[in-house]
Tab-separated table of C-alpha atoms in Angstrom:
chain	number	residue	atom	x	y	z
A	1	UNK	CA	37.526	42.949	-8.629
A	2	UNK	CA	39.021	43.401	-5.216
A	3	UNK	CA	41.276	40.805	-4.357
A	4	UNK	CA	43.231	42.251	-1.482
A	5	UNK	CA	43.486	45.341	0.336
A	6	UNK	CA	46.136	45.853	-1.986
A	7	UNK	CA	45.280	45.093	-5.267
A	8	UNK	CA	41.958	45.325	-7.297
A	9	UNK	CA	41.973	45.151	-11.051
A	10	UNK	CA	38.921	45.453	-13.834
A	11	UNK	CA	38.720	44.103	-16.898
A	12	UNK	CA	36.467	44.345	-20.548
A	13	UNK	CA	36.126	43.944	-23.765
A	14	UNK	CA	34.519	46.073	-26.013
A	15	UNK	CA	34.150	45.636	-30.389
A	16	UNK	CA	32.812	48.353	-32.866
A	17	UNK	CA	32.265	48.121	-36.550
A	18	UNK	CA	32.445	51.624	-38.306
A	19	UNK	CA	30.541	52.231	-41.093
A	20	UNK	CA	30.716	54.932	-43.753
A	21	UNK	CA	28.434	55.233	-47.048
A	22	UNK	CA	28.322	58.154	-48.726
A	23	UNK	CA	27.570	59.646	-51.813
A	24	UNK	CA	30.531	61.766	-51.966
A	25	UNK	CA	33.016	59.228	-50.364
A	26	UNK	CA	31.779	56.420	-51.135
A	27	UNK	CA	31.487	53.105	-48.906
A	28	UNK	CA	34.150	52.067	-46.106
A	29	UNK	CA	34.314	49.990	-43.143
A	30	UNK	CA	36.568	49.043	-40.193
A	31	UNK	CA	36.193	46.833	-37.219
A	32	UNK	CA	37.609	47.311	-33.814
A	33	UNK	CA	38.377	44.891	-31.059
A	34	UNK	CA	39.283	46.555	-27.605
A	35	UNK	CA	40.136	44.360	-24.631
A	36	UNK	CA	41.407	46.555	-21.481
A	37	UNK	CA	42.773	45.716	-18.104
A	38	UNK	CA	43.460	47.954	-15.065
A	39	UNK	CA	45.466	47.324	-11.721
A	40	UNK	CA	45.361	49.896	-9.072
A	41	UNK	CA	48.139	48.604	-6.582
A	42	UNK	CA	48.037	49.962	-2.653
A	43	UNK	CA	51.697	49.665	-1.891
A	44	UNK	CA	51.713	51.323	1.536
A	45	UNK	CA	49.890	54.470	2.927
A	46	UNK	CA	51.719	56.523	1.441
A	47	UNK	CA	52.766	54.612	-2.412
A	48	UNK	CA	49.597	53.857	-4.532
A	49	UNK	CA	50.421	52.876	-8.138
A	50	UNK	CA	48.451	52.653	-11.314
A	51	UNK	CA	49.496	50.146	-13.910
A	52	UNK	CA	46.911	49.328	-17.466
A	53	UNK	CA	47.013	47.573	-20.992
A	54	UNK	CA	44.408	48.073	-23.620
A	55	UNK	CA	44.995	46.332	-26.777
A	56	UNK	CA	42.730	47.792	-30.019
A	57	UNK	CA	42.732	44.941	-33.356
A	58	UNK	CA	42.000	47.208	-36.165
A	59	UNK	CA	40.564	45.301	-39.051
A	60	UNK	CA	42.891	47.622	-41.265
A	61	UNK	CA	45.768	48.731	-38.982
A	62	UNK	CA	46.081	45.627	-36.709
A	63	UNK	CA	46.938	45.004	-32.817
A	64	UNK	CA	47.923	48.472	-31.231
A	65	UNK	CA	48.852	48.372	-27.445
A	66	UNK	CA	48.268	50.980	-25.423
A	67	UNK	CA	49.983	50.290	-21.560
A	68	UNK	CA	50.278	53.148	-18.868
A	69	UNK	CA	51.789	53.351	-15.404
A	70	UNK	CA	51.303	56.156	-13.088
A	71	UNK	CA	52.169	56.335	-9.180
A	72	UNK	CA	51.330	58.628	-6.427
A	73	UNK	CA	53.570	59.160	-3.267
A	74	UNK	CA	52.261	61.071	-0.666
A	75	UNK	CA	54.817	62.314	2.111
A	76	UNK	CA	52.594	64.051	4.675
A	77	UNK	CA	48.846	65.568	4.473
A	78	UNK	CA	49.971	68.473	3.104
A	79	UNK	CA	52.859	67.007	-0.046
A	80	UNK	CA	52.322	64.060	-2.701
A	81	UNK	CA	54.254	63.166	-5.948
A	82	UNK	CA	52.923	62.078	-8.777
A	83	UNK	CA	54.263	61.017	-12.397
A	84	UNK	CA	52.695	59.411	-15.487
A	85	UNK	CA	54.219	57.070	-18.289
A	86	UNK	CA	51.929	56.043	-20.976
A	87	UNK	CA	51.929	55.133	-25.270
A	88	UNK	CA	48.927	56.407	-27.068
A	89	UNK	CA	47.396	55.232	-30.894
A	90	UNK	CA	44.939	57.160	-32.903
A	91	UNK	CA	43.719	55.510	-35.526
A	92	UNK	CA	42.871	58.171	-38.422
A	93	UNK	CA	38.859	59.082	-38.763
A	94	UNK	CA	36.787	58.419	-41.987
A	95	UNK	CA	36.583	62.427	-42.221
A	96	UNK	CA	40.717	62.614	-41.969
A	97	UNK	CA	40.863	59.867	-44.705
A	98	UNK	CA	37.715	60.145	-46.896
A	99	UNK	CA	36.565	63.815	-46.314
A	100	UNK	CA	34.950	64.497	-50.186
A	101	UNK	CA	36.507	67.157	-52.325
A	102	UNK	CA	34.809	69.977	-51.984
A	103	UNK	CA	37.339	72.500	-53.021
A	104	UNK	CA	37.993	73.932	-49.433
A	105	UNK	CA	38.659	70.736	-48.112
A	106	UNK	CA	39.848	67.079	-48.825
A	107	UNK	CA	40.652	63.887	-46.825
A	108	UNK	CA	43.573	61.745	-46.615
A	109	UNK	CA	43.051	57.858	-47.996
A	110	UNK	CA	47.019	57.846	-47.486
A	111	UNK	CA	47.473	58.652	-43.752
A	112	UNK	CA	49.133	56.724	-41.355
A	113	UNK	CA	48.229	55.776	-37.427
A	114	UNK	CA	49.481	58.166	-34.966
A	115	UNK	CA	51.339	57.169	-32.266
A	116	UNK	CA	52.467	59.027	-29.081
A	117	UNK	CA	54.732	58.370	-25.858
A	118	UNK	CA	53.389	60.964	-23.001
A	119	UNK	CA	55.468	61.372	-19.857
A	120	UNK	CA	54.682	63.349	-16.434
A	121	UNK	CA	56.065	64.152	-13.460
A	122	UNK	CA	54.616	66.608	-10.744
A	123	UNK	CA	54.713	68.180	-6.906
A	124	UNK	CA	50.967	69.028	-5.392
A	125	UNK	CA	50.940	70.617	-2.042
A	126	UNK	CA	48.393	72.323	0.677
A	127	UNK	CA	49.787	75.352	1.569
A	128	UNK	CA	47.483	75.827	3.909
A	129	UNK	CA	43.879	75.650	3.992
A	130	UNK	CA	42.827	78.421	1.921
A	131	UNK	CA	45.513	77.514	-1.100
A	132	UNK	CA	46.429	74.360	-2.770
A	133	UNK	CA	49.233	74.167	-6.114
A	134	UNK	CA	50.003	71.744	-8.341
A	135	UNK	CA	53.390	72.010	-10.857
A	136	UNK	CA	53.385	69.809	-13.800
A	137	UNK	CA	56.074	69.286	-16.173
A	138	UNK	CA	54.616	67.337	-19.520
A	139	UNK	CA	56.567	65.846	-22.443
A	140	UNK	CA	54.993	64.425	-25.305
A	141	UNK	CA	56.601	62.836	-28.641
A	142	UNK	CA	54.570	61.995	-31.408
A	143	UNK	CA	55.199	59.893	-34.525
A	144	UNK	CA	53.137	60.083	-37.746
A	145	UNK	CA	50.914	63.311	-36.036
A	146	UNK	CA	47.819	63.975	-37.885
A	147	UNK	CA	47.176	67.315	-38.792
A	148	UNK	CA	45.329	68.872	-40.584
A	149	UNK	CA	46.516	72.568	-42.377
A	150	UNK	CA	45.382	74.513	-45.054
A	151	UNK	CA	47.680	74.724	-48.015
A	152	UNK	CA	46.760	76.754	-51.683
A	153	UNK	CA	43.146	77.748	-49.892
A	154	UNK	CA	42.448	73.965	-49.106
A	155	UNK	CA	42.612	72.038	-46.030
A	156	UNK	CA	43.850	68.636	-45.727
A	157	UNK	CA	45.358	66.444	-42.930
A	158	UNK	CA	49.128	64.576	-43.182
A	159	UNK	CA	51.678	63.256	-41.332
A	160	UNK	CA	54.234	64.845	-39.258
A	161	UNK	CA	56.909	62.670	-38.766
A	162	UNK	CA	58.175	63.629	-35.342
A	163	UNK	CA	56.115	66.451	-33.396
A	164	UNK	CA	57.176	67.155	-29.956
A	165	UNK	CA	55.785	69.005	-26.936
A	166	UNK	CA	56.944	69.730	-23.786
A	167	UNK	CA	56.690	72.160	-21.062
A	168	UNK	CA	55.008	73.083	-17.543
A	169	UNK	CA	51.292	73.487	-16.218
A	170	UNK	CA	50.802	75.236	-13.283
A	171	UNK	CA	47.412	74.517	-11.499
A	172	UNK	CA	46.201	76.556	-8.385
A	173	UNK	CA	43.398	76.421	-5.979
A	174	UNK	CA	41.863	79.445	-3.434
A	175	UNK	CA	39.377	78.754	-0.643
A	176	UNK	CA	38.728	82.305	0.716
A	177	UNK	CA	35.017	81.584	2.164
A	178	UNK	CA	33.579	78.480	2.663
A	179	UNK	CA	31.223	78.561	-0.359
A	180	UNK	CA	33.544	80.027	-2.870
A	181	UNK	CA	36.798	78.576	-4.568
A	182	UNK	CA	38.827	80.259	-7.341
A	183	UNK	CA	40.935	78.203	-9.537
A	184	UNK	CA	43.812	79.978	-11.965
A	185	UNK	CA	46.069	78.030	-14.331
A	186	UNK	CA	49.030	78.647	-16.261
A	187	UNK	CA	50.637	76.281	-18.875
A	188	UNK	CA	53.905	77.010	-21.004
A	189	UNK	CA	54.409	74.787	-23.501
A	190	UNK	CA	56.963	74.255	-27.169
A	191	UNK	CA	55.090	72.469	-29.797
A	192	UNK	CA	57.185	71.309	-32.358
A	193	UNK	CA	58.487	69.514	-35.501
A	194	UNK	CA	61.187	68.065	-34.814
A	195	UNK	CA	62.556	67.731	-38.396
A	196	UNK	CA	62.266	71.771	-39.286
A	197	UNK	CA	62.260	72.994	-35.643
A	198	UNK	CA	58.794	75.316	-36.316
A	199	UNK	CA	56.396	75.563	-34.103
A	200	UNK	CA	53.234	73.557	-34.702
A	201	UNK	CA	50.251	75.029	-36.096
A	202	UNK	CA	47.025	76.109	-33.633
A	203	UNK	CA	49.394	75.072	-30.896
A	204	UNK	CA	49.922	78.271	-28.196
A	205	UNK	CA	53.213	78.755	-26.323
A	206	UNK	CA	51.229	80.455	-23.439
A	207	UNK	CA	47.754	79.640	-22.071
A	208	UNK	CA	45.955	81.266	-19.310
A	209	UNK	CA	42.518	80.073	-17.425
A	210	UNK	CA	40.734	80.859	-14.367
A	211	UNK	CA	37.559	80.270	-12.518
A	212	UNK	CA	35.244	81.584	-9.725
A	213	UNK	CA	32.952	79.127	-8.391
A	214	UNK	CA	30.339	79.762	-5.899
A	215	UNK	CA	28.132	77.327	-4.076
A	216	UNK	CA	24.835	78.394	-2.416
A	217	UNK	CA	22.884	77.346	0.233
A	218	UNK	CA	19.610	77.665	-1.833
A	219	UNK	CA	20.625	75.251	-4.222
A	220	UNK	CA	22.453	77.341	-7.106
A	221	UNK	CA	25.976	76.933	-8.216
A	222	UNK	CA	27.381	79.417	-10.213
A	223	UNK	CA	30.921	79.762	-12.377
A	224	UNK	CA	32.887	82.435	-14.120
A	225	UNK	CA	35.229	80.989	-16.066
A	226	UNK	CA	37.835	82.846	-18.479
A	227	UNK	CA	40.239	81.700	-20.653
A	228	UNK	CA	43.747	82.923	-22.421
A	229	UNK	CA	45.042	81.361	-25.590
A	230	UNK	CA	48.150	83.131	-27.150
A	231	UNK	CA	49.677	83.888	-30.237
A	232	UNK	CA	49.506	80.905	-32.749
A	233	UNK	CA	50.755	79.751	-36.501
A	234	UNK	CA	48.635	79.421	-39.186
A	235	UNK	CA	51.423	77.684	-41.409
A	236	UNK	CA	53.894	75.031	-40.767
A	237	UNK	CA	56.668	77.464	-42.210
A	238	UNK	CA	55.373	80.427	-39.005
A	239	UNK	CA	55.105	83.548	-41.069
A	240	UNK	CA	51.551	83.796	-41.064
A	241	UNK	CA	50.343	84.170	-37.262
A	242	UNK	CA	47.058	84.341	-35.697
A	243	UNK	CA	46.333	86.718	-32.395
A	244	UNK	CA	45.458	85.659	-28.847
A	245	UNK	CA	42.173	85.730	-27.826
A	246	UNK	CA	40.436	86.257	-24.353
A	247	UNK	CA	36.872	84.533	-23.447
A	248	UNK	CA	34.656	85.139	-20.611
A	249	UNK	CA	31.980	82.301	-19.546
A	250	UNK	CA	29.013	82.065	-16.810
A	251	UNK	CA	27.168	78.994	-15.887
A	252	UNK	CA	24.330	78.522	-13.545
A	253	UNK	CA	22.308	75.858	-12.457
A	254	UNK	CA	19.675	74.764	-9.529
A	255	UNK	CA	18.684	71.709	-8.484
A	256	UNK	CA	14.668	71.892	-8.253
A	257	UNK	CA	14.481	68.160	-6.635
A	258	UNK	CA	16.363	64.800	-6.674
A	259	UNK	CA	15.626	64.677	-10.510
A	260	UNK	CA	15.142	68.000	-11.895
A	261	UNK	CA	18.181	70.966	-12.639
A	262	UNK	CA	17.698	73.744	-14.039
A	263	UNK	CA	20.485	75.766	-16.084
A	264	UNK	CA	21.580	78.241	-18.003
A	265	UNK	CA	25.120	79.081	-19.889
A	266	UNK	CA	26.579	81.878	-21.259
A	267	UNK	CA	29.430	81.724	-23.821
A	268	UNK	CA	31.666	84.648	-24.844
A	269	UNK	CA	29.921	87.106	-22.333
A	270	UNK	CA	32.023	89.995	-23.293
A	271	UNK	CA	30.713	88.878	-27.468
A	272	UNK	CA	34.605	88.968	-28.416
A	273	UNK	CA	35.369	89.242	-31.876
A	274	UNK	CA	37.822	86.603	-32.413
A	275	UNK	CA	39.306	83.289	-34.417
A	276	UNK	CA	40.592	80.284	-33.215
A	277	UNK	CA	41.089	79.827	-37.252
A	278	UNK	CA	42.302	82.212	-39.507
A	279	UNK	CA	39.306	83.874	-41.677
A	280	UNK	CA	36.643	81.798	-39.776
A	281	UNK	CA	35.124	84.147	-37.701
A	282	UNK	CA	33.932	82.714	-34.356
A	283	UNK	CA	30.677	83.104	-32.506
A	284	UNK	CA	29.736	85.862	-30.418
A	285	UNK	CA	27.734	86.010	-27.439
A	286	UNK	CA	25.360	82.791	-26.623
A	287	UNK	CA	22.777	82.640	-24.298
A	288	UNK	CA	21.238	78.922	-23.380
A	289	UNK	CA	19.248	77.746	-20.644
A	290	UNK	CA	17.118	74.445	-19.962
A	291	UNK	CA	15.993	71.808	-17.562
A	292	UNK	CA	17.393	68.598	-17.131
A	293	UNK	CA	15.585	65.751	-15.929
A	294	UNK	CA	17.304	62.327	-15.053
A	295	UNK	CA	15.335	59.051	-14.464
């Protein structure tokens, strides 16, 4: 609801009952109560601010809140601020807790709830009108992180008492013609445990992505996207590490009328042999296409 030029605020409620029955894992259940509430406050021109509460009554890990404030400052046109504050919970899943032994893999009935405190604070500026930049710098501290890591040739999630990450994302924007726009990104990050100082596992220190993007007067929109991951660890100890990959991407689609798109996406274009996990080999090429209809 809107009840000023500068404040509006929305509210809900929302309650889920999770079910599990299984042969393998036999039956389980959990109830959720959500009730949310968001302020969006217009301070002046040039201050908006972003405050929110959501408060989550698990049936078996009880009231959780979840509040987040964020706030923008613009200077001129052409230079804004911005900065982020917020506490996350994730509750664990009925695969982390109950996945069935099947010799490869087993769940967790002992996990506990993650928690997380995530903090931002960033510059965005228009250069001029064919380049735009944004510079992030992230921190995020987890308790109880659920992970899950393979151990004796069997994967299995547990808690990590105190994970930290924290670096810098660098976002950028290119408007050479009026119907093209090429994005490139570059975030630097140090995932850790904070107990044993190692790096966490499947977590890159470098990552690379970019994008050309064209729009067409006939209707089409195409994309090339690519993206860098680097060097990872397979193990919590880091002596077992897993190479970078690169993947190339196209997308296309057309609008045929009001309710009708046609599209087609192609994954791995350059059918990279690669594996975002050690020993499981990832999937080449992959050609799809379709129509979408909306009512």
């Amino acid at each position: 609801k809107e009840f000023s030029d500068f404040y509006k605020a929305i509210t809900g409620i929302n309650n889920i009952l999770n079910l599990n029955d299984s042969t393998s894992s036999a039956k389980h259940k959990y109830s959720v109560f959500a009730w949310f509430l968001n302020n969006e406050f217009d301070f002046s021109q040039n201050l908006k601010g972003n405050a929110s509460l959501r408060l989550d009554d698990y049936s078996n890990f009880g009231l959780q809140a979840s509040p987040s404030v964020s706030a923008l400052y613009r200077v001129n046109d052409k230079l804004k601020f911005h900065g982020l504050l917020s506490r996350s919970f994730r509750a664990p899943t009925f695969n982390d807790l109950y996945w069935p032994d099947e010799g490869w893999a087993i769940g967790n009935p002992n996990l506990k709830p993650e928690t997380g405190l995530s903090s931002e604070a960033g510059i965005s500026a228009q250069v001029n009108k064919y380049y735009e930049t944004d510079l992030t710098y992230f921190r995020n501290h987890y308790d109880e992180l659920i992970q899950w890591a393979e151990s004796g040739g069997v994967w299995s999630p547990t808690n990590i008492g105190s994970a930290l990450t924290n670096g810098v994302e660098w976002e950028n924007r290119f408007f050479p013609l009026d119907n093209i726009e090429l994005n490139a990104g570059y975030t630097y990050q140090i995932p850790k445990d904070e107990k044993t100082d190692k790096f966490l596992i499947y977590q890159p220190e470098h990552k690379v992505n970019f994008a050309i993007k064209h729009h067409n007067v006939f209707g089409w929109e195409m994309s090339l996207k690519g993206e860098w991951n680097g060097l990872r660890y397979h193990d919590a100890l880091n002596t077992i590490k897993v190479d970078g990959y690169f993947l190339l991407g196209f997308f296309a689609s057309k609008s045929m009328n009001r309710n009708t798109t046609f599209y087609l996406n192609i994954s791995n274009a350059l059918n990279k042999k690669y594996q975002s996990v050690l020993n499981y080999p990832a999937p080449g090429f992959d050609l799809t296409s379709g129509i979408k209809i909306e009512f």
